[in-house]
Coordinates of C-alpha atoms and ligand atoms in Angstrom, one line a residue:
Chain A
M1 CA 18.0 -120.4 -11.3
V2 CA 14.4 -120.4 -12.5
N3 CA 13.2 -118.3 -15.4
T4 CA 10.2 -116.0 -14.6
K5 CA 10.2 -114.2 -18.0
V6 CA 7.0 -114.2 -20.1
T7 CA 6.2 -112.5 -23.4
L8 CA 3.0 -110.7 -24.4
S9 CA 2.8 -109.9 -28.1
G10 CA 6.5 -109.3 -28.5
L11 CA 6.8 -107.5 -25.1
T12 CA 9.0 -109.4 -22.8
L13 CA 8.2 -109.1 -19.1
D14 CA 10.7 -109.9 -16.3
N15 CA 7.8 -111.8 -14.6
P16 CA 4.1 -112.3 -15.1
V17 CA 3.0 -110.0 -12.2
I18 CA 1.0 -107.0 -13.3
P19 CA -1.0 -104.8 -11.0
A20 CA -4.6 -104.6 -12.3
S21 CA -6.2 -101.5 -13.5
G22 CA -7.9 -99.4 -10.8
T23 CA -6.0 -100.9 -7.9
F24 CA -2.6 -99.3 -8.4
G25 CA -3.6 -95.7 -9.4
Y26 CA -0.8 -94.4 -11.6
G27 CA 1.8 -96.1 -9.5
Y28 CA 3.1 -93.3 -7.2
E29 CA 1.5 -94.5 -4.0
F30 CA 3.3 -97.8 -4.4
A31 CA 6.6 -96.3 -5.7
E32 CA 6.9 -94.6 -2.2
L33 CA 6.9 -98.1 -0.7
Y34 CA 9.1 -100.1 -3.0
D35 CA 10.8 -99.9 -6.4
I36 CA 8.0 -100.7 -8.7
N37 CA 10.4 -101.5 -11.5
I38 CA 10.4 -105.1 -10.2
L39 CA 6.9 -105.5 -11.7
G40 CA 6.4 -107.2 -15.0
S41 CA 4.4 -104.2 -16.1
F42 CA 1.3 -102.4 -14.7
S43 CA -2.1 -101.5 -16.0
F44 CA -3.1 -98.0 -15.1
K45 CA -6.5 -96.7 -14.0
G46 CA -9.2 -96.9 -16.6
T47 CA -8.9 -93.8 -18.8
T48 CA -11.6 -92.1 -20.8
K49 CA -11.8 -89.3 -23.3
E50 CA -13.1 -86.8 -20.8
G51 CA -12.3 -86.7 -17.1
R52 CA -14.8 -88.3 -14.8
F53 CA -15.6 -88.0 -11.1
G54 CA -17.3 -91.4 -11.0
N55 CA -20.2 -92.6 -8.8
P56 CA -21.5 -91.2 -5.6
S57 CA -20.4 -92.7 -2.3
P58 CA -20.4 -95.2 -0.7
R59 CA -18.4 -96.9 -3.5
I60 CA -16.9 -99.8 -1.6
A61 CA -18.5 -102.7 0.4
E62 CA -16.9 -105.7 1.9
T63 CA -18.0 -109.2 1.0
P64 CA -16.9 -112.7 2.2
S65 CA -13.4 -113.1 0.8
G66 CA -13.6 -110.0 -1.3
M67 CA -15.1 -106.6 -2.0
L68 CA -17.5 -104.8 -4.2
N69 CA -16.5 -101.5 -5.9
A70 CA -18.5 -99.0 -7.8
V71 CA -15.9 -96.4 -8.4
G72 CA -17.3 -95.7 -11.9
L73 CA -14.1 -95.0 -13.8
Q74 CA -12.9 -91.9 -11.9
N75 CA -10.0 -90.5 -13.9
P76 CA -8.7 -87.1 -15.1
G77 CA -9.3 -87.8 -18.8
V78 CA -6.8 -88.9 -21.5
E79 CA -5.2 -85.4 -22.0
A80 CA -4.3 -85.1 -18.3
V81 CA -3.1 -88.6 -18.2
I82 CA -0.7 -87.9 -21.1
S83 CA 0.4 -84.4 -19.9
E84 CA 0.6 -85.1 -16.2
E85 CA 0.4 -88.7 -15.1
L86 CA 2.6 -90.4 -17.7
P87 CA 5.5 -87.9 -17.2
K88 CA 5.3 -88.3 -13.4
L89 CA 5.1 -92.1 -13.8
K90 CA 8.2 -92.1 -16.0
K91 CA 10.3 -90.9 -13.0
V92 CA 9.4 -94.0 -11.0
F93 CA 8.8 -96.6 -13.6
N94 CA 11.1 -97.2 -16.6
K95 CA 9.2 -100.2 -18.1
K96 CA 6.3 -100.2 -20.6
V97 CA 2.9 -99.7 -19.1
I98 CA -0.5 -101.2 -20.1
A99 CA -2.9 -98.4 -20.9
N100 CA -6.4 -99.3 -19.7
V101 CA -9.0 -97.5 -21.8
S102 CA -12.8 -97.2 -21.4
G103 CA -15.5 -95.4 -23.3
F104 CA -19.1 -94.8 -24.0
S105 CA -19.1 -95.2 -27.8
P106 CA -16.8 -96.7 -30.4
E107 CA -15.7 -93.1 -31.2
D108 CA -14.7 -92.6 -27.6
Y109 CA -12.5 -95.7 -27.6
A110 CA -11.0 -94.7 -31.0
Y111 CA -10.2 -91.2 -29.7
T112 CA -8.6 -92.2 -26.5
C113 CA -6.6 -95.1 -28.0
E114 CA -5.3 -92.8 -30.8
R115 CA -4.1 -90.3 -28.3
L116 CA -2.3 -93.0 -26.3
D117 CA -0.8 -94.6 -29.5
G118 CA 1.7 -91.7 -29.6
E119 CA 3.0 -92.5 -26.1
E120 CA 6.2 -94.3 -26.1
Q121 CA 5.7 -95.5 -22.5
V122 CA 2.6 -97.4 -23.5
G123 CA 3.4 -101.1 -24.4
I124 CA -0.1 -102.5 -24.7
I125 CA -3.5 -100.9 -24.9
E126 CA -6.1 -102.8 -22.8
C127 CA -9.6 -101.9 -23.8
N128 CA -12.0 -102.3 -20.9
I129 CA -15.3 -103.4 -22.5
S130 CA -16.5 -104.8 -19.2
C131 CA -16.8 -102.1 -16.5
P132 CA -20.0 -103.0 -14.6
N133 CA -20.1 -99.6 -12.8
V134 CA -21.0 -97.1 -15.5
H135 CA -24.3 -96.9 -17.3
G136 CA -24.7 -96.7 -21.1
G137 CA -21.2 -98.0 -21.8
G138 CA -18.5 -100.2 -20.4
M139 CA -20.0 -103.6 -19.9
A140 CA -22.6 -103.0 -22.7
F141 CA -19.8 -103.6 -25.3
G142 CA -18.4 -106.6 -23.6
A143 CA -21.9 -108.2 -23.3
S144 CA -22.3 -109.1 -27.0
P145 CA -19.8 -110.6 -29.4
E146 CA -20.8 -108.2 -32.1
A147 CA -20.3 -105.0 -30.0
A148 CA -17.0 -106.4 -28.7
A149 CA -15.8 -107.0 -32.2
E150 CA -16.8 -103.5 -33.3
I151 CA -14.7 -101.9 -30.5
T152 CA -11.8 -104.2 -31.4
R153 CA -12.0 -103.1 -35.0
V154 CA -12.2 -99.4 -34.4
V155 CA -9.3 -99.5 -31.9
K156 CA -7.1 -101.6 -34.2
K157 CA -7.5 -99.0 -36.9
V158 CA -6.0 -96.2 -34.8
T159 CA -3.1 -97.9 -33.1
K160 CA 0.0 -100.0 -34.0
K161 CA 0.3 -101.1 -30.4
P162 CA -0.9 -104.5 -29.3
V163 CA -4.6 -104.3 -28.4
Y164 CA -5.9 -106.5 -25.6
M165 CA -9.6 -106.6 -25.0
K166 CA -10.7 -106.9 -21.4
L167 CA -13.6 -109.2 -21.1
S168 CA -16.6 -109.3 -18.7
P169 CA -17.5 -112.4 -16.8
N170 CA -21.1 -111.2 -16.7
V171 CA -22.0 -113.1 -19.9
T172 CA -23.5 -116.5 -20.7
D173 CA -20.7 -117.5 -23.0
I174 CA -17.4 -115.7 -22.6
K175 CA -15.8 -117.9 -25.3
A176 CA -18.1 -116.4 -27.9
V177 CA -17.0 -112.8 -27.0
A178 CA -13.3 -113.9 -26.9
L179 CA -13.6 -115.5 -30.4
A180 CA -15.3 -112.4 -31.8
C181 CA -12.5 -110.2 -30.5
E182 CA -9.8 -112.5 -31.9
E183 CA -11.5 -112.5 -35.3
A184 CA -11.8 -108.7 -35.2
G185 CA -8.0 -108.5 -34.8
A186 CA -7.3 -108.4 -31.1
D187 CA -3.7 -109.2 -30.2
G188 CA -4.7 -110.6 -26.8
L189 CA -7.4 -110.8 -24.1
S190 CA -7.5 -109.8 -20.4
L191 CA -10.0 -111.5 -18.1
I192 CA -11.8 -111.2 -15.9
N193 CA -13.2 -107.9 -14.9
T194 CA -15.4 -107.8 -11.8
L195 CA -18.6 -109.8 -11.3
L196 CA -21.7 -107.8 -10.9
G197 CA -22.9 -108.0 -7.3
M198 CA -24.7 -106.3 -4.4
R199 CA -24.9 -105.9 -0.6
I200 CA -27.9 -104.6 1.4
D201 CA -27.7 -102.8 4.6
I202 CA -30.1 -104.7 6.8
K203 CA -30.8 -101.9 9.2
G204 CA -31.3 -99.3 6.5
R205 CA -33.0 -101.8 4.2
K206 CA -31.2 -100.3 1.2
P207 CA -28.3 -101.3 -1.0
L208 CA -25.0 -100.5 0.7
L209 CA -23.5 -98.9 -2.4
A210 CA -24.9 -95.6 -3.7
N211 CA -24.7 -97.1 -7.2
R212 CA -26.8 -100.1 -5.8
T213 CA -24.6 -102.6 -7.6
G214 CA -20.9 -103.0 -7.8
G215 CA -18.2 -105.3 -9.1
L216 CA -17.0 -108.2 -7.0
S217 CA -13.3 -109.0 -6.9
G218 CA -10.8 -110.6 -4.5
P219 CA -10.2 -114.3 -3.7
A220 CA -14.0 -115.0 -3.8
V221 CA -13.8 -114.8 -7.6
F222 CA -10.6 -116.8 -8.2
P223 CA -12.3 -120.1 -9.2
V224 CA -14.7 -118.3 -11.6
A225 CA -11.8 -116.4 -13.2
L226 CA -9.7 -119.6 -13.4
R227 CA -12.5 -121.5 -15.2
M228 CA -13.0 -118.6 -17.6
V229 CA -9.3 -118.3 -18.5
Y230 CA -9.3 -122.1 -19.0
D231 CA -12.2 -122.0 -21.4
V232 CA -11.0 -119.0 -23.3
Y233 CA -7.5 -120.5 -23.6
E234 CA -9.1 -123.4 -25.4
A235 CA -11.1 -121.3 -27.7
V236 CA -8.5 -118.8 -29.0
K237 CA -4.9 -118.7 -30.1
I238 CA -4.0 -115.2 -28.9
P239 CA -2.5 -114.7 -25.4
V240 CA -4.6 -114.3 -22.4
I241 CA -3.8 -112.2 -19.3
G242 CA -5.5 -113.9 -16.4
M243 CA -6.8 -112.1 -13.3
G244 CA -9.4 -112.3 -10.6
G245 CA -8.7 -113.0 -7.0
I246 CA -5.0 -113.7 -7.3
M247 CA -3.4 -113.3 -3.8
S248 CA -0.2 -115.5 -4.0
A249 CA 2.6 -116.9 -6.2
E250 CA 0.7 -120.2 -6.1
D251 CA -2.3 -118.5 -7.6
I252 CA -0.1 -117.2 -10.4
V253 CA 1.1 -120.7 -11.2
E254 CA -2.5 -122.0 -11.1
M255 CA -3.7 -119.2 -13.4
M256 CA -0.9 -119.9 -15.9
L257 CA -1.6 -123.6 -15.9
A258 CA -5.2 -122.7 -16.8
G259 CA -3.8 -120.8 -19.8
A260 CA -2.7 -117.3 -18.8
S261 CA 0.5 -115.9 -20.4
A262 CA 0.7 -113.3 -17.6
C263 CA -1.4 -112.3 -14.6
Q264 CA -2.9 -109.2 -13.1
V265 CA -3.2 -108.7 -9.4
G266 CA -6.0 -106.3 -8.3
A267 CA -7.8 -106.2 -4.9
A268 CA -4.8 -107.8 -3.2
N269 CA -2.9 -104.5 -3.6
L270 CA -5.5 -102.7 -1.7
V271 CA -5.4 -104.8 1.5
D272 CA -1.6 -105.4 1.2
P273 CA 0.3 -102.6 -0.6
F274 CA 3.2 -105.0 -0.8
A275 CA 1.2 -107.8 -2.3
C276 CA 2.9 -107.7 -5.8
K277 CA 6.3 -107.4 -4.3
K278 CA 5.7 -110.4 -2.1
I279 CA 4.4 -112.5 -4.9
I280 CA 7.3 -111.6 -7.2
E281 CA 9.8 -112.5 -4.4
D282 CA 8.0 -115.7 -3.7
L283 CA 7.7 -116.9 -7.3
P284 CA 11.1 -118.6 -7.5
R285 CA 10.5 -120.5 -4.3
V286 CA 7.1 -121.8 -5.6
M287 CA 8.6 -122.6 -9.0
E288 CA 11.3 -124.7 -7.4
K289 CA 8.9 -126.4 -5.1
Y290 CA 6.8 -127.5 -8.2
K291 CA 9.9 -128.1 -10.3
I292 CA 9.1 -125.4 -12.8
K293 CA 12.2 -124.2 -14.6
S294 CA 10.5 -121.6 -16.8
L295 CA 7.1 -120.1 -16.4
E296 CA 6.5 -120.0 -20.1
E297 CA 6.6 -123.7 -20.2
I298 CA 3.6 -124.1 -17.9
I299 CA 1.1 -121.8 -19.8
G300 CA -2.0 -123.9 -20.4
G301 CA -0.3 -126.9 -18.8
A302 CA -3.5 -128.1 -17.2
H303 CA -5.2 -128.8 -20.5
Chain B
M1 CA 3.0 -94.9 5.1
T2 CA 4.3 -98.3 6.2
D3 CA 2.9 -101.7 7.0
S4 CA 4.1 -103.0 10.4
I5 CA 3.2 -105.4 13.1
F6 CA 1.9 -104.1 16.4
E7 CA 1.3 -106.0 19.6
I8 CA -1.7 -105.4 21.8
L9 CA -0.6 -104.2 25.3
E10 CA -4.1 -103.6 26.6
N11 CA -7.7 -103.6 25.3
K12 CA -10.3 -102.3 27.8
K13 CA -13.8 -101.0 27.8
L14 CA -14.1 -97.2 28.3
A15 CA -17.8 -96.6 27.9
R16 CA -20.9 -98.2 26.3
D17 CA -19.6 -100.2 23.2
V18 CA -16.4 -98.1 23.3
Y19 CA -13.0 -99.7 23.8
C20 CA -9.5 -98.4 24.1
M21 CA -6.7 -100.5 22.5
R22 CA -3.0 -99.7 23.3
L23 CA -0.5 -101.3 21.1
S24 CA 3.3 -101.3 20.8
G25 CA 5.0 -100.9 17.5
D26 CA 6.7 -98.5 15.2
T27 CA 4.8 -95.2 15.4
S28 CA 7.5 -93.2 13.5
Q29 CA 5.3 -92.7 10.5
I30 CA 2.6 -90.9 12.5
T31 CA 3.5 -87.3 12.0
R32 CA 0.4 -85.4 12.6
P33 CA -2.7 -85.6 14.8
G34 CA -5.8 -86.5 12.8
Q35 CA -4.1 -89.3 10.9
F36 CA -5.4 -92.8 11.0
V37 CA -4.2 -96.4 10.8
N38 CA -5.7 -99.2 8.7
I39 CA -6.0 -102.5 10.6
K40 CA -5.9 -106.0 9.1
I41 CA -8.3 -108.3 11.0
D42 CA -8.0 -112.1 10.4
G43 CA -10.8 -113.5 8.3
L44 CA -12.0 -110.1 7.0
F45 CA -10.9 -108.9 3.6
L46 CA -10.8 -105.1 4.0
R47 CA -8.8 -103.3 6.6
R48 CA -10.6 -101.2 9.2
P49 CA -9.6 -97.5 9.5
I50 CA -9.3 -96.1 13.0
S51 CA -8.0 -92.6 14.0
V52 CA -4.8 -92.2 16.0
C53 CA -5.9 -91.1 19.5
D54 CA -2.3 -90.9 20.9
A55 CA 1.1 -92.0 19.6
G56 CA 4.6 -91.7 20.8
G57 CA 7.5 -93.8 22.2
N58 CA 6.4 -96.8 20.3
V59 CA 3.0 -96.9 21.9
L60 CA -0.2 -96.3 19.9
T61 CA -3.6 -95.7 21.4
L62 CA -6.8 -96.3 19.5
I63 CA -10.4 -95.7 20.7
Y64 CA -13.1 -97.5 18.8
K65 CA -16.8 -98.2 19.0
V66 CA -18.2 -101.7 18.3
V67 CA -20.5 -101.2 15.3
G68 CA -20.1 -104.3 13.2
E69 CA -18.1 -107.5 12.7
G70 CA -14.6 -106.0 12.5
T71 CA -14.9 -103.9 15.6
R72 CA -16.6 -106.8 17.4
R73 CA -13.6 -109.0 16.7
M74 CA -11.3 -106.2 17.8
C75 CA -13.0 -105.9 21.2
E76 CA -12.4 -109.6 21.8
M77 CA -8.7 -109.4 21.2
R78 CA -6.4 -110.0 24.2
K79 CA -3.1 -108.7 25.2
G80 CA -0.2 -110.1 23.1
V81 CA -2.2 -110.5 19.9
K82 CA -0.3 -109.2 16.9
L83 CA -1.9 -107.1 14.2
S84 CA -0.8 -105.7 10.8
L85 CA -1.3 -102.0 10.7
L86 CA -0.8 -99.5 7.9
T87 CA 0.3 -96.3 9.7
G88 CA 0.9 -92.7 8.8
L89 CA -2.3 -92.5 6.7
G90 CA -4.1 -89.3 5.8
N91 CA -3.1 -85.6 6.0
G92 CA -4.1 -84.9 9.6
Y93 CA -4.7 -81.5 11.2
D94 CA -2.5 -78.5 10.5
T95 CA -1.8 -76.8 13.8
S96 CA -0.1 -73.8 12.2
K97 CA -3.4 -72.1 11.5
S98 CA -4.8 -72.5 15.0
G99 CA -4.2 -69.0 16.5
D100 CA -3.7 -68.8 20.3
R101 CA -7.1 -70.2 21.4
P102 CA -8.3 -73.0 19.1
L103 CA -11.6 -74.8 19.8
L104 CA -11.8 -78.5 19.5
V105 CA -15.1 -80.1 18.9
G106 CA -15.7 -83.9 19.0
G107 CA -18.9 -85.9 18.6
G108 CA -19.0 -89.5 19.9
V109 CA -16.2 -91.7 18.5
G110 CA -15.0 -88.6 16.6
T111 CA -13.4 -87.5 19.8
P112 CA -10.3 -89.7 19.9
P113 CA -8.1 -87.8 17.3
L114 CA -8.7 -84.6 19.3
Y115 CA -6.6 -86.0 22.1
L116 CA -3.3 -86.0 20.2
L117 CA -4.3 -82.7 18.6
A118 CA -4.8 -81.1 22.0
K119 CA -1.5 -82.5 23.2
K120 CA 0.3 -81.0 20.2
L121 CA -1.4 -77.6 20.5
V122 CA -0.5 -77.4 24.2
S123 CA 3.1 -78.3 23.5
E124 CA 3.1 -75.5 21.0
G125 CA 2.2 -73.1 23.8
K126 CA -1.4 -72.6 22.6
R127 CA -4.5 -72.6 24.9
P128 CA -7.0 -75.0 23.3
C129 CA -10.5 -75.5 24.8
A130 CA -12.9 -78.3 23.9
V131 CA -16.5 -79.3 23.6
I132 CA -17.3 -83.0 23.2
G133 CA -20.8 -84.4 22.7
F134 CA -22.5 -87.7 23.3
N135 CA -26.0 -89.1 23.3
T136 CA -26.0 -90.1 26.9
K137 CA -24.0 -90.3 30.1
D138 CA -22.8 -94.0 29.6
E139 CA -21.2 -93.1 26.3
V140 CA -18.9 -90.3 27.7
F141 CA -15.1 -91.0 27.4
L142 CA -11.9 -89.0 27.3
E143 CA -13.2 -86.4 29.6
K144 CA -10.6 -86.9 32.4
E145 CA -7.8 -87.3 29.9
L146 CA -8.5 -84.1 28.1
K147 CA -8.9 -82.2 31.4
A148 CA -5.5 -83.7 32.5
L149 CA -3.9 -81.9 29.6
G150 CA -5.2 -78.6 31.1
V151 CA -7.8 -78.2 28.4
P152 CA -11.0 -76.4 29.6
L153 CA -13.7 -78.9 28.6
T154 CA -17.5 -78.9 28.2
V155 CA -19.3 -82.2 27.8
A156 CA -22.7 -82.1 26.2
C157 CA -25.2 -84.9 26.3
A158 CA -28.2 -84.9 24.0
D159 CA -30.5 -86.3 26.6
G160 CA -29.3 -84.1 29.4
S161 CA -28.1 -87.0 31.5
Y162 CA -24.6 -85.5 32.1
G163 CA -22.9 -82.1 31.5
E164 CA -24.8 -79.6 29.4
K165 CA -28.0 -80.7 27.8
G166 CA -28.1 -80.6 24.0
F167 CA -25.7 -80.8 21.1
V168 CA -22.1 -79.6 20.9
T169 CA -23.4 -76.6 18.9
D170 CA -25.5 -75.6 22.0
A171 CA -22.4 -75.5 24.1
L172 CA -19.8 -73.6 22.0
P173 CA -17.8 -71.0 23.9
G174 CA -17.9 -67.4 22.5
D175 CA -14.2 -66.8 22.3
Y176 CA -11.9 -68.9 20.0
T177 CA -9.5 -68.2 17.2
Y178 CA -10.0 -71.3 15.0
F179 CA -11.7 -74.7 15.3
Y180 CA -10.9 -78.4 14.7
A181 CA -13.6 -81.0 14.6
C182 CA -14.3 -84.7 14.1
G183 CA -17.7 -86.4 14.4
P184 CA -20.8 -87.4 12.5
E185 CA -21.5 -85.4 9.4
P186 CA -24.7 -83.7 10.6
M187 CA -22.7 -82.4 13.6
L188 CA -19.9 -81.1 11.4
R189 CA -22.3 -79.3 9.2
A190 CA -24.2 -77.7 12.1
L191 CA -20.8 -76.7 13.5
C192 CA -19.7 -75.0 10.3
D193 CA -22.9 -73.0 10.3
A194 CA -22.5 -72.0 13.9
A195 CA -18.8 -71.3 14.0
H196 CA -17.6 -67.7 13.5
T197 CA -14.1 -68.7 12.5
S198 CA -12.6 -71.0 9.9
G199 CA -11.6 -74.4 10.8
Q200 CA -10.6 -78.0 9.8
L201 CA -13.0 -81.0 9.9
S202 CA -12.3 -84.7 9.7
F203 CA -14.5 -86.9 7.5
E204 CA -15.2 -90.6 7.2
E205 CA -15.8 -92.6 4.0
R206 CA -15.9 -96.3 3.1
M207 CA -12.5 -97.2 2.1
G208 CA -11.0 -99.8 -0.2
C209 CA -7.3 -99.2 0.4
G210 CA -6.9 -96.2 2.8
F211 CA -3.7 -95.0 1.0
G212 CA -4.9 -93.4 -2.2
A213 CA -4.8 -96.2 -4.8
C214 CA -8.4 -97.2 -5.5
M215 CA -10.5 -94.0 -5.7
G216 CA -13.0 -95.7 -3.4
C217 CA -13.3 -92.7 -1.0
S218 CA -13.4 -89.7 -3.4
C219 CA -15.4 -86.6 -2.7
K220 CA -15.8 -83.3 -4.5
T221 CA -14.5 -80.1 -2.9
K222 CA -14.8 -76.5 -4.1
Y223 CA -11.3 -76.7 -5.7
K224 CA -10.8 -80.3 -6.8
N225 CA -11.7 -83.9 -6.3
K226 CA -10.1 -85.3 -3.2
R227 CA -9.5 -88.8 -1.7
I228 CA -10.7 -88.8 1.9
C229 CA -7.9 -91.3 2.8
K230 CA -5.0 -89.5 1.2
D231 CA -5.9 -85.8 0.6
G232 CA -8.1 -86.0 3.8
P233 CA -9.5 -87.1 6.1
V234 CA -9.2 -83.4 7.2
L235 CA -10.7 -80.8 5.0
E236 CA -10.9 -77.1 5.5
K237 CA -14.3 -75.5 6.2
E238 CA -14.0 -73.2 3.1
E239 CA -13.5 -76.1 0.6
I240 CA -16.3 -78.3 1.7
I241 CA -19.4 -78.9 -0.5
W242 CA -22.2 -80.1 1.8
Ligands
FAD1 C1 -10.5 -91.9 8.7 C2 -11.4 -92.7 9.6 C3 -11.1 -92.7 10.9 C4 -11.9 -93.4 11.8 N1 -11.7 -93.4 13.1 C5 -12.4 -94.1 14.0 C6 -12.1 -94.1 15.4 O1 -11.2 -93.5 15.9 N2 -12.9 -94.8 16.2 C7 -14.0 -95.5 15.7 O2 -14.7 -96.1 16.5 N3 -14.3 -95.5 14.4 C8 -13.5 -94.8 13.6 N4 -13.9 -94.8 12.2 C9 -15.0 -95.6 11.8 C10 -14.5 -97.1 11.6 O3 -13.7 -97.2 10.5 C11 -15.8 -98.0 11.4 O4 -16.6 -98.0 12.5 C12 -15.3 -99.5 11.2 O5 -14.6 -99.6 10.0 C13 -16.5 -100.4 11.3 O6 -16.0 -101.7 11.0 P1 -16.9 -103.0 11.4 O7 -16.4 -104.2 10.7 O8 -17.1 -103.0 12.8 O9 -18.4 -102.6 10.8 P2 -19.1 -103.2 9.5 O10 -20.3 -102.4 9.2 O11 -19.3 -104.7 9.6 O12 -18.0 -102.9 8.3 C14 -18.2 -103.3 7.0 C15 -17.4 -102.4 6.1 O13 -17.8 -101.1 6.2 C16 -16.7 -100.2 6.6 N5 -17.3 -99.2 7.5 C17 -18.4 -99.3 8.4 N6 -18.6 -98.2 9.0 C18 -17.7 -97.3 8.6 C19 -17.4 -95.9 8.8 N7 -18.1 -95.2 9.7 N8 -16.4 -95.3 8.2 C20 -15.7 -96.0 7.3 N9 -15.9 -97.3 7.0 C21 -16.9 -97.9 7.6 C22 -15.8 -101.1 7.3 O14 -14.5 -100.6 7.4 C23 -15.9 -102.4 6.5 O15 -15.1 -102.3 5.3 C24 -13.0 -94.1 11.3 C25 -13.3 -94.2 9.9 C26 -12.5 -93.4 9.1 C27 -12.8 -93.5 7.6
FMN2 C1 -11.3 -100.5 -6.9 C2 -11.2 -101.2 -8.2 C3 -11.2 -100.4 -9.4 C4 -11.1 -101.0 -10.6 N1 -11.0 -100.2 -11.8 C5 -10.9 -100.8 -13.0 C6 -10.7 -100.0 -14.2 O1 -10.7 -98.7 -14.1 N2 -10.6 -100.6 -15.4 C7 -10.6 -102.0 -15.5 O2 -10.4 -102.5 -16.6 N3 -10.7 -102.7 -14.4 C8 -10.9 -102.2 -13.1 N4 -11.0 -103.0 -12.0 C9 -11.0 -104.4 -12.2 C10 -9.6 -105.0 -11.9 O3 -8.7 -104.5 -12.8 C11 -9.7 -106.6 -12.1 O4 -10.1 -106.9 -13.4 C12 -10.6 -107.2 -11.1 O5 -10.7 -106.5 -9.9 C13 -10.3 -108.7 -10.8 O6 -9.1 -108.8 -10.2 P1 -8.9 -109.0 -8.5 O7 -9.9 -110.0 -8.1 O8 -7.5 -109.4 -8.4 O9 -9.2 -107.6 -8.0 C14 -11.1 -102.4 -10.8 C15 -11.1 -103.2 -9.6 C16 -11.2 -102.6 -8.3 C17 -11.2 -103.5 -7.1
FES3 S1 -9.7 -95.7 0.0 FE1 -8.6 -96.2 -1.7 S2 -8.2 -94.2 -2.5 FE2 -9.1 -93.8 -0.6

């Protein structure tokens, strides 16, 4: 028997597989397909203080080995998440969830996190300071170490739950942002969010996405994500949740060797709704193949 | 919704750039006309959404137009090739509102879902009639098949090379109880202005997942935000914001 358990800031997960925010809704679509309690946890759609419709369409474009999205944080707002989505989710998911939060000012983040702090279902708060698809917020905070630290501090003040800062790859030095978050009291880090990209419709001579740019994810970004997790693992002591392009159990092992304590799976869920289930079922086989008894042992093993 | 493997039985050209693919597999999740499937194509990341043209007895029929890389690869696939399809996607048309004499309006490759719809309406004892529009004669398809169901049919061609000259809205009958439509957005809009009854219209949007998880296909309606893939693709005339 292999041991797939991992721990994030005192929260033990049965396995390191966590659907990534924005690619798993609030879980119900998948709960119709399989028992989602097999997941380590899952990170729900980015939630903001007020409800948002998001960006105009088209919001999605295909790329070689991946996709661009410019959804723009569509969500019903934190009050509706607490009063409607979480109770519905409770019926299909009995583990702790990761609450993914976004905002347009430090006060926004503080407000939303304080509201979620009272929710027993929430195990970890994941602050998205890296959304490339909204203007005047999101990525702006993840782009500088000072702003990232400020958001970390205001959020830490309003919640007792572990706070993970979700970092942007669209920076020159991701280690500097990671260190700033650690120093400001972050309990962990999630990386990477999507890489800013673009496609142009040759016939129409215009960007394909209405938002012009979008965030690249999928297997195309895996090597970039892996390198960033590797670098950040060396720079900080707090745990790192690794993500970006994970499609298989082998990718999970590779990401953990780079330094991830757990992993999130994003775009893979969209093209294969059973992706997380397949990865979880395949993990023991892959662990046996590479003679891994316990996944916790291999975290950062490539350093 | 389910993910299952289908095997191509036949893949043949129907009209200019338009192909008909018949596949065998589990069609039990397809419960309403107007639903769609999402097809995984080797080497391409996102699936391709295509409407169900006909389904039953483990045979699925799709009609698609070659417009880009995915559909180009599809048209080259031979008999025996296996494909992963998500089936049972979308709300589909609600036939309970049709009245006795519903009108079906299709534009170009928006016509295929109207075939299964016509079949269902006929089986419910209703008397549907149809108007389908194309740019030109070489693009016309499904004419014989719809007529074979006993559906009175008008074909309109924009350039006058076949059938009535003009757009579908130039060829609408006077007498109908409700309408169902699928086609390019300008056609749908013109139809809503021209039609004297309420109706249901099927929309397209770029999709990430096709089953409601990513918010990639959202649109605003008069009542609430909807996902074209899950709460659509069929919307009611009264709720649409043009
Ligand atoms: C609900 C629904 C039902 C459809 N039914 C049919 C049908 O029965 N027959 C048919 O011929 N076509 C149908 N379409 C359109 C069909 O999905 C596109 O023509 C097809 O995805 C194009 O793929 P491609 O790789 O050839 O084109 P590319 O332009 O190379 O595709 C690039 C990306 O854009 C997406 N895309 C391109 N055009 C469209 C479009 N019009 N709508 C949505 N996504 C698009 C593709 O899926 C892909 O992700 C339907 C679309 C939707 C949303
Ligand atoms: C459609 C879509 C929506 C996303 N929405 C969010 C979001 O709301 N909040 C967030 O922190 N990340 C969001 N992301 C980023 C993912 O959580 C993840 O960081 C990224 O996609 C990389 O992983 P992947 O390559 O496995 O998709 C979204 C990604 C996609 C594809
Ligand atoms: S395409 Fe993902 S929600 Fe509609």
